[in-house]
CSV table of C-alpha atoms in Angstrom, one decimal:
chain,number,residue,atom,x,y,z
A,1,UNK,CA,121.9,28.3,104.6
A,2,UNK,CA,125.3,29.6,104.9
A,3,UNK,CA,127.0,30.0,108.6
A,4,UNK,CA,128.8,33.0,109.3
A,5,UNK,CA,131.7,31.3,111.2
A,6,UNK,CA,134.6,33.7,113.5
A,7,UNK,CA,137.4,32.9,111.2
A,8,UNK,CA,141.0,31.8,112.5
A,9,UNK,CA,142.8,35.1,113.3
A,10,UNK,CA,146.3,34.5,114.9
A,11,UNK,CA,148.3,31.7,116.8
A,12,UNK,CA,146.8,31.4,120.3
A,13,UNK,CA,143.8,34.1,119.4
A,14,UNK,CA,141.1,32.3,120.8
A,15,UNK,CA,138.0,34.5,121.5
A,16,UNK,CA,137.4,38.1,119.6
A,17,UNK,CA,134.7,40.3,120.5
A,18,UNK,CA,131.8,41.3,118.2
A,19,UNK,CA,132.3,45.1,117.7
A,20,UNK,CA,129.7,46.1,115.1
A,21,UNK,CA,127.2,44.4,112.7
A,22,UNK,CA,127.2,45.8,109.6
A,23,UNK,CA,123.6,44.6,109.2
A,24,UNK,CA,119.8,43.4,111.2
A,25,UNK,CA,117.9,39.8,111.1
A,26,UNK,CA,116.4,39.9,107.6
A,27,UNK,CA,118.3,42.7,105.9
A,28,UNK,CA,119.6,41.8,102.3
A,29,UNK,CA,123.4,41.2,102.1
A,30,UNK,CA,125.5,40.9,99.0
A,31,UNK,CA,128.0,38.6,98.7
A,32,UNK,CA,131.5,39.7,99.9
A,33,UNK,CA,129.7,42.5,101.5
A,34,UNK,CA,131.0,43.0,105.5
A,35,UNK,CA,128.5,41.3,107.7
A,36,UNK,CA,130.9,42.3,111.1
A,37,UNK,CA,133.2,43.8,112.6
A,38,UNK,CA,135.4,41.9,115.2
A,39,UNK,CA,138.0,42.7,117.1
A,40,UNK,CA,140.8,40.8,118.9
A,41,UNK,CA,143.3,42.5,121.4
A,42,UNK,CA,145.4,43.2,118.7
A,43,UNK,CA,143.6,44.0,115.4
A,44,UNK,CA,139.6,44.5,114.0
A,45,UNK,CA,138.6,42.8,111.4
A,46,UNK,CA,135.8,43.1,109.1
A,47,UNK,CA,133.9,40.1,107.8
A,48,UNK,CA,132.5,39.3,104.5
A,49,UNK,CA,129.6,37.6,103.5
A,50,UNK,CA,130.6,34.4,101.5
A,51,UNK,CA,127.4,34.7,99.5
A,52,UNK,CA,124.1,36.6,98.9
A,53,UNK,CA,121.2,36.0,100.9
A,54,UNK,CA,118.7,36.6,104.0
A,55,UNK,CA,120.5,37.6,107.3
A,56,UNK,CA,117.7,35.2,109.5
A,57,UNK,CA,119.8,35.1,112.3
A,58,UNK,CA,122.6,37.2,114.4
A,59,UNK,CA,123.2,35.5,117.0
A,60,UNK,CA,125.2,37.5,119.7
A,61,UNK,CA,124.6,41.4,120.8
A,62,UNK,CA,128.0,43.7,120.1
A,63,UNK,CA,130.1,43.8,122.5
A,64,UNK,CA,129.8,39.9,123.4
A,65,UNK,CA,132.8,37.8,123.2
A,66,UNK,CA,132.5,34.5,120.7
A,67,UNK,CA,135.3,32.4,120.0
A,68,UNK,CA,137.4,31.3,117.3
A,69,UNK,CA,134.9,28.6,115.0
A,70,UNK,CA,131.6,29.8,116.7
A,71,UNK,CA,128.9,30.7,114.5
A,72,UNK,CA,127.9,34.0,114.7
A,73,UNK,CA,124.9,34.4,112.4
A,74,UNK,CA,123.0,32.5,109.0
A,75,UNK,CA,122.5,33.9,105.7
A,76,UNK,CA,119.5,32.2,104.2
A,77,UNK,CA,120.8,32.0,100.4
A,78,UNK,CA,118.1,29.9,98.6
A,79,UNK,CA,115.2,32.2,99.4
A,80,UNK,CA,112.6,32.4,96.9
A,81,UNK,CA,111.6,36.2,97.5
A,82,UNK,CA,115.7,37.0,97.1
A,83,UNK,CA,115.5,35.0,93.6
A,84,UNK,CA,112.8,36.7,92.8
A,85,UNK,CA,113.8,40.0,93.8
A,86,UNK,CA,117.1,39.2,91.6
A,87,UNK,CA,114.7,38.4,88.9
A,88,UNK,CA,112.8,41.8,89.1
A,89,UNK,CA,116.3,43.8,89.2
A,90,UNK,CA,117.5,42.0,86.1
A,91,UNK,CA,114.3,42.7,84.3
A,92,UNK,CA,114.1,46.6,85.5
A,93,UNK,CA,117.5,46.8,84.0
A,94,UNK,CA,116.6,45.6,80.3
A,95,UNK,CA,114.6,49.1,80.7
B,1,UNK,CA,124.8,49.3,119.6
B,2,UNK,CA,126.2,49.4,123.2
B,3,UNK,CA,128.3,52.3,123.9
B,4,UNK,CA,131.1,49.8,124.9
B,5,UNK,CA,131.5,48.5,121.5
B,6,UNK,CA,131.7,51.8,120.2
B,7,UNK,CA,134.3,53.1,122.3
B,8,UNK,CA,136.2,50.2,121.5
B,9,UNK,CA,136.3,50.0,117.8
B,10,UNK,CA,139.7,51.0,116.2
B,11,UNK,CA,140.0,54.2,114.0
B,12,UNK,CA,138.5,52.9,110.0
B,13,UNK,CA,141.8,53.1,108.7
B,14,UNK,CA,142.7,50.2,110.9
B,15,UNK,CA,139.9,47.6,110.1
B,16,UNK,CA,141.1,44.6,108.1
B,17,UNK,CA,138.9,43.0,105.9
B,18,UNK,CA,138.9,39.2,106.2
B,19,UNK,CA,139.9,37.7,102.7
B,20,UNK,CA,138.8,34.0,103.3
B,21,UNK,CA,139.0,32.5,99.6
B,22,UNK,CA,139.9,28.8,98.3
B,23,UNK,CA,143.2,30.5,97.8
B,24,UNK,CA,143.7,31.3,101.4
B,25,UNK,CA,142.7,28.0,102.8
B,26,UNK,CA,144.8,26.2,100.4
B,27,UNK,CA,147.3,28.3,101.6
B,28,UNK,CA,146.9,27.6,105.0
B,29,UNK,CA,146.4,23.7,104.0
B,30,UNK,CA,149.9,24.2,102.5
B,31,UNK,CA,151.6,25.4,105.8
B,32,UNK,CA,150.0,23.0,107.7
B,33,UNK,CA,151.1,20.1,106.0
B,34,UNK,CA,154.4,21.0,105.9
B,35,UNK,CA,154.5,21.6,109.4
B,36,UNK,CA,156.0,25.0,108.9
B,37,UNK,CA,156.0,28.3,110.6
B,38,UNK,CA,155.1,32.2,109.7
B,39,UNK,CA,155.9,35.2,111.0
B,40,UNK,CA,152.0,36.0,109.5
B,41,UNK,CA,150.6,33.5,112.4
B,42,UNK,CA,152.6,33.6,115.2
B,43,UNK,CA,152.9,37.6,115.3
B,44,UNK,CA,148.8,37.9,114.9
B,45,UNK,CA,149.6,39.8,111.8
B,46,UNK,CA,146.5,41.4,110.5
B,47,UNK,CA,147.4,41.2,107.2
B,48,UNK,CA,147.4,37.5,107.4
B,49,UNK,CA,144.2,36.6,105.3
B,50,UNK,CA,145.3,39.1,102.4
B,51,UNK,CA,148.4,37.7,102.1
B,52,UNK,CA,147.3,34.3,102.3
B,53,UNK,CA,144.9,34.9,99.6
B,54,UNK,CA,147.6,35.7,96.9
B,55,UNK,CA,149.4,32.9,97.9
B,56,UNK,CA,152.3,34.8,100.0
B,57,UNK,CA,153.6,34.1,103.2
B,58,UNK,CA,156.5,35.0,105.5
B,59,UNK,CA,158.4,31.8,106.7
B,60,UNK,CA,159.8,31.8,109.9
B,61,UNK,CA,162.4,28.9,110.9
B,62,UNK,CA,164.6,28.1,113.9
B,63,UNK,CA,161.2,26.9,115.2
B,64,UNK,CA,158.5,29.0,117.1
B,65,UNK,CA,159.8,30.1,120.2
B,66,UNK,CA,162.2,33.1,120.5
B,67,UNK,CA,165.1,33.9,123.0
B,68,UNK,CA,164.2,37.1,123.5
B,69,UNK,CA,161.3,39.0,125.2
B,70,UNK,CA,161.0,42.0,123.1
B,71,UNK,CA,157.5,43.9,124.7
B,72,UNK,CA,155.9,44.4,121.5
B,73,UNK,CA,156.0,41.1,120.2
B,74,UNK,CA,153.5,38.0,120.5
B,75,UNK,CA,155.5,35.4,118.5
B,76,UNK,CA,156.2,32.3,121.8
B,77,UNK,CA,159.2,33.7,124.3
B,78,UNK,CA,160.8,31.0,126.3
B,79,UNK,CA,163.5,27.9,126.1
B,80,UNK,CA,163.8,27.3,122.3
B,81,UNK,CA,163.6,23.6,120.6
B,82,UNK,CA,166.7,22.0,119.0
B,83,UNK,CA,166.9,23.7,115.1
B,84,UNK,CA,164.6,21.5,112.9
B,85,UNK,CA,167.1,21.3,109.9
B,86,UNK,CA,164.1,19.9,107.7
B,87,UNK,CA,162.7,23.4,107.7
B,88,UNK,CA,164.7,24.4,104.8
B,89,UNK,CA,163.1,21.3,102.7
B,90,UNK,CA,159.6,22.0,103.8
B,91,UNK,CA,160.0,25.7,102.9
B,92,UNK,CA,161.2,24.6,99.1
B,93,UNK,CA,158.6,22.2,98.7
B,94,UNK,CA,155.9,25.0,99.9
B,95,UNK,CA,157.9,27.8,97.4
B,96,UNK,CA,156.9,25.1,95.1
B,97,UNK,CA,153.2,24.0,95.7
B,98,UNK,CA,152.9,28.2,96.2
B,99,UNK,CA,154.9,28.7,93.0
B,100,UNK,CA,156.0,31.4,94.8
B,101,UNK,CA,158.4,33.8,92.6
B,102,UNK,CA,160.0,35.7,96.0
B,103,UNK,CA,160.2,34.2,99.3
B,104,UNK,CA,160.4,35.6,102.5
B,105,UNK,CA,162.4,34.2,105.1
B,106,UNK,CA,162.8,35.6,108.8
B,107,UNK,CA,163.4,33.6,112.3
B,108,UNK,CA,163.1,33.6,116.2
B,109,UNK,CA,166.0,35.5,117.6
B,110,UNK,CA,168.2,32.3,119.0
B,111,UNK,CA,170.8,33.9,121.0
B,112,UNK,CA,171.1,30.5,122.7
B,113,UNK,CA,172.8,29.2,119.4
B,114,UNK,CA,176.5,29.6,118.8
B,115,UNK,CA,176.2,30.8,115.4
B,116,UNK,CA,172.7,32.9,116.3
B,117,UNK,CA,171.1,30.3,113.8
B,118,UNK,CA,172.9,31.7,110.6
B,119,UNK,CA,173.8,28.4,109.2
B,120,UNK,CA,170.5,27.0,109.2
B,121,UNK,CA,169.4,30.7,107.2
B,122,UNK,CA,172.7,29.9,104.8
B,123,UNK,CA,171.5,26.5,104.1
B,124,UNK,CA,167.8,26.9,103.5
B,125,UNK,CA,168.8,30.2,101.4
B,126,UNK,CA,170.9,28.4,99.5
B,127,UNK,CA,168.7,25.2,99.4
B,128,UNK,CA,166.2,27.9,98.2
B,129,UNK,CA,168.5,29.1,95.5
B,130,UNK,CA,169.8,25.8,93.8
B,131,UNK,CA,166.3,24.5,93.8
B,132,UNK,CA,164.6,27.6,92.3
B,133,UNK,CA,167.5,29.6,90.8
B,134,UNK,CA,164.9,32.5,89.0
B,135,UNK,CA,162.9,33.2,92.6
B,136,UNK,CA,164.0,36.0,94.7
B,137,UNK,CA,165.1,35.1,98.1
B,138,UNK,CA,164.9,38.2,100.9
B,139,UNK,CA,166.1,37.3,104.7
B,140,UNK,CA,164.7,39.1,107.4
B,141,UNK,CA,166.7,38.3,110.2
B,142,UNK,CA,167.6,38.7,113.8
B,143,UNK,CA,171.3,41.0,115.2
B,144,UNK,CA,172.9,38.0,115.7
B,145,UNK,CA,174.5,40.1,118.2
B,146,UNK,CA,176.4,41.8,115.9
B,147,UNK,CA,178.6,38.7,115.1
B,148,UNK,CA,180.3,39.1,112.5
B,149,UNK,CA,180.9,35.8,111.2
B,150,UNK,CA,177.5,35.4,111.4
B,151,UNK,CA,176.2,38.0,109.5
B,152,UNK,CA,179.0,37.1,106.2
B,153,UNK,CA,177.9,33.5,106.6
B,154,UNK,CA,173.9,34.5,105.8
B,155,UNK,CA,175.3,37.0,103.4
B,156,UNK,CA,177.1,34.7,101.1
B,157,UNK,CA,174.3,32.3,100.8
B,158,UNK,CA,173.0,34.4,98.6
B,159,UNK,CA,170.1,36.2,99.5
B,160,UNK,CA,168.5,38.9,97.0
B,161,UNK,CA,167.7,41.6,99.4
B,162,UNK,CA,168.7,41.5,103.3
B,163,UNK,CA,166.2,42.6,105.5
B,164,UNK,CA,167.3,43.8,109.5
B,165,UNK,CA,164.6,45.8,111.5
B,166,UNK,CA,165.6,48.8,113.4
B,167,UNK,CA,161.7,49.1,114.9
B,168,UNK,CA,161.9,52.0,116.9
B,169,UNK,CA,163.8,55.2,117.5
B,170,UNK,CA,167.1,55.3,119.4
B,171,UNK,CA,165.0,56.9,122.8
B,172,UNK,CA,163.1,54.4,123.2
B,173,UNK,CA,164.9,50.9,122.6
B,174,UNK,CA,165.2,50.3,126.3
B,175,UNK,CA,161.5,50.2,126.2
B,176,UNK,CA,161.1,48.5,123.0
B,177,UNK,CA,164.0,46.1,122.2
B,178,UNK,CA,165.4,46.5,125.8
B,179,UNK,CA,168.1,43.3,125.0
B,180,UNK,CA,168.8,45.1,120.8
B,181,UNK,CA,171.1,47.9,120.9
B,182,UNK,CA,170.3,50.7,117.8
B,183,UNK,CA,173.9,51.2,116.7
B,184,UNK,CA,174.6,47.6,116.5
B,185,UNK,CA,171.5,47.3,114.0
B,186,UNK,CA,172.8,50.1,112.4
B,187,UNK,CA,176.5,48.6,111.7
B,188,UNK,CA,174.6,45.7,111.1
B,189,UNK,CA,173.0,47.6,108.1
B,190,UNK,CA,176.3,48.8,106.9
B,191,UNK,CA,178.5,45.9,107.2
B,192,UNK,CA,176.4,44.5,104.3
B,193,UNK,CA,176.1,47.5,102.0
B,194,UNK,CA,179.8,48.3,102.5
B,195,UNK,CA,180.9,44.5,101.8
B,196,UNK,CA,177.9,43.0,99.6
B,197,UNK,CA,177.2,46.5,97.5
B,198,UNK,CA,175.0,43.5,95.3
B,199,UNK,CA,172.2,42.8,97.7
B,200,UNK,CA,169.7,45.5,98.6
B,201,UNK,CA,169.3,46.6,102.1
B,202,UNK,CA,165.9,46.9,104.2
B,203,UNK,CA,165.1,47.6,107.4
B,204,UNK,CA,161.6,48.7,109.1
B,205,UNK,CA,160.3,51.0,112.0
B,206,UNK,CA,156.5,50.5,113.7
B,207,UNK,CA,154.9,54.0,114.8
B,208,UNK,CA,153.0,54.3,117.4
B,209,UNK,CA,154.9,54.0,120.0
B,210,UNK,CA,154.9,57.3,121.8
B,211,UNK,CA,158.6,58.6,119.1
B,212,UNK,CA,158.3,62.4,117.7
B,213,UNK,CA,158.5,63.0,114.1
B,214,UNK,CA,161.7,64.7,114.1
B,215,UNK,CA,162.7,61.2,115.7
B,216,UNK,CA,161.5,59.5,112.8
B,217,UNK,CA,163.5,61.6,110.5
B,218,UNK,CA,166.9,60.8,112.6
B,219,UNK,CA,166.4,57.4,112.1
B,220,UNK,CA,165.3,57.7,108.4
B,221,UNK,CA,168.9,59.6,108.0
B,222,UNK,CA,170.8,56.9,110.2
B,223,UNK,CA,169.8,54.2,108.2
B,224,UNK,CA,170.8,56.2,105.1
B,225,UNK,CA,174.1,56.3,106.6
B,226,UNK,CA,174.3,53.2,106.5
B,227,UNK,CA,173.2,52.6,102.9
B,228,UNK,CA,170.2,51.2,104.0
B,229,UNK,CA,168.2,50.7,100.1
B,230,UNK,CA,164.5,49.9,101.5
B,231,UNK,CA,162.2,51.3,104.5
B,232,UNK,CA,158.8,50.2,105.4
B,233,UNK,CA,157.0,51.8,108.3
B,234,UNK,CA,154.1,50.4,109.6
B,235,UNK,CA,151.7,51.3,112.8
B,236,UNK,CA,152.3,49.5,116.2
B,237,UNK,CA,149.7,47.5,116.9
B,238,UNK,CA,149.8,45.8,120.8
B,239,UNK,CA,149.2,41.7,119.7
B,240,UNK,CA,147.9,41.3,123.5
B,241,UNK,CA,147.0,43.2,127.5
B,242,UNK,CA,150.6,41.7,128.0
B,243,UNK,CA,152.5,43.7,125.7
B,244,UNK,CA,153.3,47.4,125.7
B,245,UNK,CA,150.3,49.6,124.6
B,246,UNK,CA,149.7,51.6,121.5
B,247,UNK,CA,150.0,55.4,122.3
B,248,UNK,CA,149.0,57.0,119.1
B,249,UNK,CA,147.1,55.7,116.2
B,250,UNK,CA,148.8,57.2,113.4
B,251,UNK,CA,146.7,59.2,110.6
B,252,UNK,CA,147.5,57.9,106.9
B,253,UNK,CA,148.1,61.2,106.1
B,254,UNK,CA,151.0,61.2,108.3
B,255,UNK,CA,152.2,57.8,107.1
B,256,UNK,CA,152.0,59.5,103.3
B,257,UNK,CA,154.3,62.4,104.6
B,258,UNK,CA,156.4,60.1,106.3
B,259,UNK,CA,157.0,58.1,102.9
B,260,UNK,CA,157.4,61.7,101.2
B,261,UNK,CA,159.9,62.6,103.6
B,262,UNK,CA,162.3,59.7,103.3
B,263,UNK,CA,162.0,59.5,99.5
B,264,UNK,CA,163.4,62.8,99.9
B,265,UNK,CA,166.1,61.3,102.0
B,266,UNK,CA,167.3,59.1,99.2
B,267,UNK,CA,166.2,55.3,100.1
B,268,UNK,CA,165.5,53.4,96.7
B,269,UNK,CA,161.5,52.4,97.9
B,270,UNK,CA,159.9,53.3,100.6
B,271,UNK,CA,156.7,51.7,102.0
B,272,UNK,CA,154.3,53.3,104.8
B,273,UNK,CA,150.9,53.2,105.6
B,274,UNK,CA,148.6,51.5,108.4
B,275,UNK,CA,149.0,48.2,107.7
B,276,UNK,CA,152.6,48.3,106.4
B,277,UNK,CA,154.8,45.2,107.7
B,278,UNK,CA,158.1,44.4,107.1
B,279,UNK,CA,157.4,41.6,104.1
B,280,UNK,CA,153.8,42.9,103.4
B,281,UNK,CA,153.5,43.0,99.2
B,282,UNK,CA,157.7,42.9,99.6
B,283,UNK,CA,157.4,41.2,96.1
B,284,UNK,CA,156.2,44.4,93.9
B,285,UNK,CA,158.8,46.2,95.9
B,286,UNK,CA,161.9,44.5,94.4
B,287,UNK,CA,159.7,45.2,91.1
B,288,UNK,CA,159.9,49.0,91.7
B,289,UNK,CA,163.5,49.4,92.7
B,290,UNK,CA,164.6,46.9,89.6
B,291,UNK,CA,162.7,49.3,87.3
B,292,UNK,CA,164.0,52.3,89.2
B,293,UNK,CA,167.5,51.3,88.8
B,294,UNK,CA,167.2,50.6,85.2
B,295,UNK,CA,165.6,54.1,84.5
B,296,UNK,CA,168.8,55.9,86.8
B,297,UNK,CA,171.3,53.4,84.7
């Protein structure tokens, strides 16, 4: 499981609000991919997804406030059906 | 999606992707350890993580807390600390560990200092310079009230490019820069070009701030005036509720015409877009005007 954590964003920036997901709960996201969008008072910010995987969970609505550290959702990246599904698209290519 | 988010999100052009690599945390790691400050934390900028991730920082020294209360800053205002002279060490042994091959180097304004802080640039510029004699050393610094002294003794420490911000139009400094004056930045500018014709001049301006165009264009031919080499232009983005508001997002077209318009003016490189900021990518820009001068030679 990978944990989408609100990365450090300025001296003293301590809460950023969560102004869009990019994605749902159980949608396929590819690594680097933007997950969310946050914004602080001064800038927005768009998130990447450190690896492939699952979304499973998102855990605050847009428009909430999380702060700096919090975990704000969980990519699932050792799940069979995505290795799998990897698999197939390697295989439909060598067509 | 609640309607409040949407009505909040910035215009596309303004969303910063988050580049967080093993390159920026080292980075980061670097900084820490050293105990040393950047203009890239303490301002909020947004182009932190980017630059981070190539290995690039600004340095700021004379510590982290400013003598002036500029409105469109965030970087700490109060009673500054006593100068940390080990700054200048930390910031070679970082060049180092970042094997950086141009540095950056700007400050708090510290008006409370007799010599505005100048001999601490001098000596970390030229600490910088004995150490690492092949990396390209740029100063971003404060008016120092226009002193001269002051100015000559950051000058002749050897910096490759010297970098003073202008920020805004003339109408609307009191606003602004309400303890900077616009003609004093402007001598500023030409005392060095006029006396150290070697090192190329810079200077910046943030838009967004409620100027007109054809202010813009005063400024541009001002700072040609004064033999200013280097512009960047950058949107004004407000760092908190506390600081003056943004009145105008700026379209990158714009920002392209802008750049357009003061090539045309005659300034060696010219920078502008979005997330322009005075040191952002300020490396390939001594690239371009190196090659440019060749080519015109």
């Amino acid at each position: 499981m990978v944990e989408i954590v609100v990365p450090d964003l300025g001296e003293d920036v301590e809460k950023a609000k969560i102004s869009f997901w990019h994605y749902e709960e159980g949608d396929k996201i590819e690594k680097n991919s933007d997950i969310v969008e946050l914004t602080t008072d001064k800038a927005t910010f768009n998130v990447p997804a450190p690896e492939t995987g699952i979304i499973t969970e998102l855990y605050f609505e847009e428009g909430d406030e999380v702060e700096v550290g919090e975990v704000i959702a969980l990519i699932d990246d050792e799940n069979e059906e995505l290795e799998l599904s990897e698999d197939e698209e390697e295989e439909d290519t060598n067509f | 999606m609640s309607l409040n988010a949407v009505s909040t999100r910035l215009p596309h052009w303004l969303i910063k992707k988050i580049y967080r690599n093993e390159a920026s945390l080292e980075t980061k790691e670097i900084l820490k350890s050293l105990k040393l400050n950047t203009v890239c934390e303490s301002a909020r900028c947004p182009n932190m993580w980017e630059c981070f991730s190539k290995r690039r920082a600004t340095f700021m020294i004379l510590g982290d807390i400013c003598s002036r209360d500029c409105s469109f800053c965030s970087v700490k205002k109060g009673v500054p600390r006593d100068v940390d002279e080990s700054e200048s060490a930390g910031i070679a042994e970082a060049v180092g560990r970042m094997n950086l091959k141009h540095v950056v180097i700007t400050s708090v304004t510290r008006d409370d200092l007799e010599d505005g802080g100048s001999s601490h640039f001098a000596r970390t510029v030229s600490m910088l310079k004995k150490r690492y004699p092949e990396v390209l050393v740029e100063v971003l610094t404060p008016d120092f009230q226009g002193k001269v002294d002051c100015i000559k003794r950051v000058a002749e420490s050897g910096p490759d490019i010297f970098n003073h911000n202008i920020e805004t139009v003339k109408r609307l400094y009191e606003y602004v820069r309400p303890r900077a004056d616009y003609y004093r930045s402007l001598d500023f500018l030409g005392f060095i070009k006029t006396n150290y014709s070697g090192i190329y001049t810079k200077s910046g301006l943030m838009v967004g701030l409620g100027e007109t165009g054809r202010e813009l264009e005063s400024v541009f031919d001002d700072l040609r005036s004064a033999g200013c080499d280097i512009l960047t232009v950058g949107q004004y983005l407000s760092p908190s509720k506390n600081n003056i508001p943004v009145a105008e997002y700026v379209h990158p077209d714009v920002f392209k015409d802008l750049e357009n318009i003061a090539f045309a003016k005659g300034f060696l490189y010219v920078m502008s877009g979005p997330f322009v900021r005075s040191s952002y990518n300020a490396d390939q820009v001594f690239d371009k005007i190196k090659n440019k001068d060749k080519t015109e030679v």
